[in-house]
PDB file of C-alpha atoms in Angstrom:
ATOM      1  CA  UNK A   1      84.851  14.198  83.875  1.00  0.00           C
ATOM      2  CA  UNK A   2      85.670  16.936  81.450  1.00  0.00           C
ATOM      3  CA  UNK A   3      81.997  17.583  80.881  1.00  0.00           C
ATOM      4  CA  UNK A   4      81.483  17.996  84.634  1.00  0.00           C
ATOM      5  CA  UNK A   5      84.215  20.609  84.825  1.00  0.00           C
ATOM      6  CA  UNK A   6      82.566  22.540  82.019  1.00  0.00           C
ATOM      7  CA  UNK A   7      79.209  22.502  83.829  1.00  0.00           C
ATOM      8  CA  UNK A   8      80.819  23.523  87.113  1.00  0.00           C
ATOM      9  CA  UNK A   9      82.658  26.389  85.411  1.00  0.00           C
ATOM     10  CA  UNK A  10      79.467  27.521  83.722  1.00  0.00           C
ATOM     11  CA  UNK A  11      77.620  27.390  87.057  1.00  0.00           C
ATOM     12  CA  UNK A  12      80.388  29.403  88.806  1.00  0.00           C
ATOM     13  CA  UNK A  13      80.316  31.934  85.965  1.00  0.00           C
ATOM     14  CA  UNK A  14      76.524  32.266  86.261  1.00  0.00           C
ATOM     15  CA  UNK A  15      76.812  32.706  90.051  1.00  0.00           C
ATOM     16  CA  UNK A  16      79.503  35.391  89.620  1.00  0.00           C
ATOM     17  CA  UNK A  17      77.397  37.222  87.067  1.00  0.00           C
ATOM     18  CA  UNK A  18      74.363  37.016  89.373  1.00  0.00           C
ATOM     19  CA  UNK A  19      76.415  38.334  92.308  1.00  0.00           C
ATOM     20  CA  UNK A  20      77.787  41.229  90.190  1.00  0.00           C
ATOM     21  CA  UNK A  21      74.275  42.020  88.939  1.00  0.00           C
ATOM     22  CA  UNK A  22      72.918  42.075  92.492  1.00  0.00           C
ATOM     23  CA  UNK A  23      75.760  44.455  93.552  1.00  0.00           C
ATOM     24  CA  UNK A  24      74.954  46.752  90.626  1.00  0.00           C
ATOM     25  CA  UNK A  25      71.264  46.654  91.583  1.00  0.00           C
ATOM     26  CA  UNK A  26      72.097  47.567  95.212  1.00  0.00           C
ATOM     27  CA  UNK A  27      74.295  50.458  94.004  1.00  0.00           C
ATOM     28  CA  UNK A  28      71.468  51.623  91.738  1.00  0.00           C
ATOM     29  CA  UNK A  29      68.998  51.530  94.648  1.00  0.00           C
ATOM     30  CA  UNK A  30      71.439  53.499  96.815  1.00  0.00           C
ATOM     31  CA  UNK A  31      71.875  56.102  94.103  1.00  0.00           C
ATOM     32  CA  UNK A  32      68.133  56.295  93.554  1.00  0.00           C
ATOM     33  CA  UNK A  33      67.563  56.948  97.253  1.00  0.00           C
ATOM     34  CA  UNK A  34      70.271  59.650  97.249  1.00  0.00           C
ATOM     35  CA  UNK A  35      68.702  61.275  94.187  1.00  0.00           C
ATOM     36  CA  UNK A  36      65.274  61.296  95.801  1.00  0.00           C
ATOM     37  CA  UNK A  37      66.752  62.833  98.979  1.00  0.00           C
ATOM     38  CA  UNK A  38      68.490  65.509  96.907  1.00  0.00           C
ATOM     39  CA  UNK A  39      65.254  66.211  95.002  1.00  0.00           C
ATOM     40  CA  UNK A  40      63.418  66.689  98.299  1.00  0.00           C
ATOM     41  CA  UNK A  41      66.173  69.019  99.517  1.00  0.00           C
ATOM     42  CA  UNK A  42      66.053  71.081  96.300  1.00  0.00           C
ATOM     43  CA  UNK A  43      62.273  71.307  96.543  1.00  0.00           C
ATOM     44  CA  UNK A  44      62.511  72.513 100.155  1.00  0.00           C
ATOM     45  CA  UNK A  45      65.110  75.099  99.187  1.00  0.00           C
ATOM     46  CA  UNK A  46      62.916  76.248  96.304  1.00  0.00           C
ATOM     47  CA  UNK A  47      59.996  76.770  98.678  1.00  0.00           C
ATOM     48  CA  UNK A  48      62.275  78.678 101.043  1.00  0.00           C
ATOM     49  CA  UNK A  49      63.432  80.899  98.183  1.00  0.00           C
ATOM     50  CA  UNK A  50      59.837  81.592  97.192  1.00  0.00           C
ATOM     51  CA  UNK A  51      58.988  82.587 100.767  1.00  0.00           C
ATOM     52  CA  UNK A  52      62.061  84.821 100.961  1.00  0.00           C
ATOM     53  CA  UNK A  53      61.247  86.491  97.650  1.00  0.00           C
ATOM     54  CA  UNK A  54      57.720  87.225  98.886  1.00  0.00           C
ATOM     55  CA  UNK A  55      59.096  88.753 102.074  1.00  0.00           C
ATOM     56  CA  UNK A  56      61.599  90.781 100.063  1.00  0.00           C
ATOM     57  CA  UNK A  57      58.804  92.063  97.837  1.00  0.00           C
ATOM     58  CA  UNK A  58      56.848  93.171 100.908  1.00  0.00           C
ATOM     59  CA  UNK A  59      59.903  94.938 102.348  1.00  0.00           C
ATOM     60  CA  UNK A  60      60.548  96.691  99.034  1.00  0.00           C
ATOM     61  CA  UNK A  61      56.940  97.894  98.963  1.00  0.00           C
ATOM     62  CA  UNK A  62      57.245  99.239 102.517  1.00  0.00           C
ATOM     63  CA  UNK A  63      60.515 100.972 101.711  1.00  0.00           C
ATOM     64  CA  UNK A  64      59.125 102.569  98.574  1.00  0.00           C
ATOM     65  CA  UNK A  65      56.117 103.878 100.528  1.00  0.00           C
ATOM     66  CA  UNK A  66      58.167 105.581 103.256  1.00  0.00           C
ATOM     67  CA  UNK A  67      59.242 109.164 102.536  1.00  0.00           C
ATOM     68  CA  UNK A  68      62.967 109.669 102.259  1.00  0.00           C
ATOM     69  CA  UNK A  69      65.145 112.723 101.793  1.00  0.00           C
ATOM     70  CA  UNK A  70      66.495 113.207  98.273  1.00  0.00           C
ATOM     71  CA  UNK A  71      69.799 111.602  97.572  1.00  0.00           C
ATOM     72  CA  UNK A  72      72.650 114.087  97.353  1.00  0.00           C
ATOM     73  CA  UNK A  73      76.401 114.034  97.411  1.00  0.00           C
ATOM     74  CA  UNK A  74      78.042 114.421 100.814  1.00  0.00           C
ATOM     75  CA  UNK A  75      79.473 117.821 101.603  1.00  0.00           C
ATOM     76  CA  UNK A  76      83.194 118.192 101.165  1.00  0.00           C
ATOM     77  CA  UNK A  77      85.070 118.837 104.419  1.00  0.00           C
ATOM     78  CA  UNK A  78      86.535 122.284 104.861  1.00  0.00           C
ATOM     79  CA  UNK A  79      90.279 122.408 104.404  1.00  0.00           C
ATOM     80  CA  UNK A  80      91.928 124.556 107.021  1.00  0.00           C
ATOM     81  CA  UNK A  81      95.161 126.232 105.994  1.00  0.00           C
ATOM     82  CA  UNK A  82      98.225 124.966 107.774  1.00  0.00           C
ATOM     83  CA  UNK A  83     100.457 127.243 109.788  1.00  0.00           C
ATOM     84  CA  UNK A  84     102.958 129.148 107.631  1.00  0.00           C
ATOM     85  CA  UNK A  85     105.383 130.223 110.365  1.00  0.00           C
ATOM     86  CA  UNK A  86     107.494 127.007 110.281  1.00  0.00           C
ATOM     87  CA  UNK A  87     108.236 127.613 106.610  1.00  0.00           C
ATOM     88  CA  UNK A  88     109.139 131.252 107.230  1.00  0.00           C
ATOM     89  CA  UNK A  89     111.455 130.329 110.118  1.00  0.00           C
ATOM     90  CA  UNK A  90     113.101 127.624 108.024  1.00  0.00           C
ATOM     91  CA  UNK A  91     113.620 130.010 105.104  1.00  0.00           C
ATOM     92  CA  UNK A  92     115.165 132.621 107.412  1.00  0.00           C
ATOM     93  CA  UNK A  93     117.540 130.032 108.888  1.00  0.00           C
ATOM     94  CA  UNK A  94     118.612 128.866 105.428  1.00  0.00           C
ATOM     95  CA  UNK A  95     119.245 132.463 104.351  1.00  0.00           C
ATOM     96  CA  UNK A  96     121.229 133.180 107.549  1.00  0.00           C
ATOM     97  CA  UNK A  97     123.356 130.064 107.077  1.00  0.00           C
ATOM     98  CA  UNK A  98     123.975 130.914 103.416  1.00  0.00           C
ATOM     99  CA  UNK A  99     125.005 134.464 104.378  1.00  0.00           C
ATOM    100  CA  UNK A 100     127.379 133.221 107.091  1.00  0.00           C
ATOM    101  CA  UNK A 101     128.870 130.603 104.781  1.00  0.00           C
ATOM    102  CA  UNK A 102     129.525 133.137 102.023  1.00  0.00           C
ATOM    103  CA  UNK A 103     130.977 135.603 104.497  1.00  0.00           C
ATOM    104  CA  UNK A 104     133.248 132.906 105.944  1.00  0.00           C
ATOM    105  CA  UNK A 105     134.461 131.949 102.487  1.00  0.00           C
ATOM    106  CA  UNK A 106     135.155 135.557 101.456  1.00  0.00           C
ATOM    107  CA  UNK A 107     136.862 136.668 104.688  1.00  0.00           C
ATOM    108  CA  UNK A 108     140.105 134.633 104.482  1.00  0.00           C
ATOM    109  CA  UNK A 109     140.917 136.024 101.020  1.00  0.00           C
ATOM    110  CA  UNK A 110     140.617 139.647 102.168  1.00  0.00           C
ATOM    111  CA  UNK A 111     142.586 139.011 105.380  1.00  0.00           C
ATOM    112  CA  UNK A 112     145.469 137.366 103.513  1.00  0.00           C
ATOM    113  CA  UNK A 113     145.829 140.362 101.215  1.00  0.00           C
ATOM    114  CA  UNK A 114     145.800 142.824 104.106  1.00  0.00           C
ATOM    115  CA  UNK A 115     148.436 140.946 106.110  1.00  0.00           C
ATOM    116  CA  UNK A 116     150.863 140.443 103.248  1.00  0.00           C
ATOM    117  CA  UNK A 117     153.499 143.188 102.963  1.00  0.00           C
ATOM    118  CA  UNK A 118     153.185 145.337  99.922  1.00  0.00           C
ATOM    119  CA  UNK A 119     155.589 144.336  97.208  1.00  0.00           C
ATOM    120  CA  UNK A 120     157.486 147.447  96.385  1.00  0.00           C
ATOM    121  CA  UNK A 121     160.952 148.022  95.176  1.00  0.00           C
ATOM    122  CA  UNK A 122     162.461 147.190  98.593  1.00  0.00           C
ATOM    123  CA  UNK A 123     163.017 143.596  97.682  1.00  0.00           C
ATOM    124  CA  UNK A 124     164.966 144.518  94.527  1.00  0.00           C
ATOM    125  CA  UNK A 125     167.491 146.847  96.033  1.00  0.00           C
TER     126      UNK A 125
END
């Protein structure tokens, strides 16, 4: 009986190995078909690139044959001077305010001296 179990185990092992080998073969065939599809796609794209490069060469030839004006730098826009009167008015206002402020600060000192009675000898006698 022990010999039978050995043969059965060997047969199961061979079947498992055969099943795993068949799965690997199927995966290989799937990959091979994907590779061939990708090769066909790359070949088609290569042909498309060749056609596009030929068309680009023709366009470049046509462009080089057409006369064109010489390349030059664009002209700089003219800068118009801004109005100066707002600055003049602002400066005049600042000067007027400074004058009035200084006059206001100086006036109380002169008025206080004029209003105060002169200090003569009247207070001593």
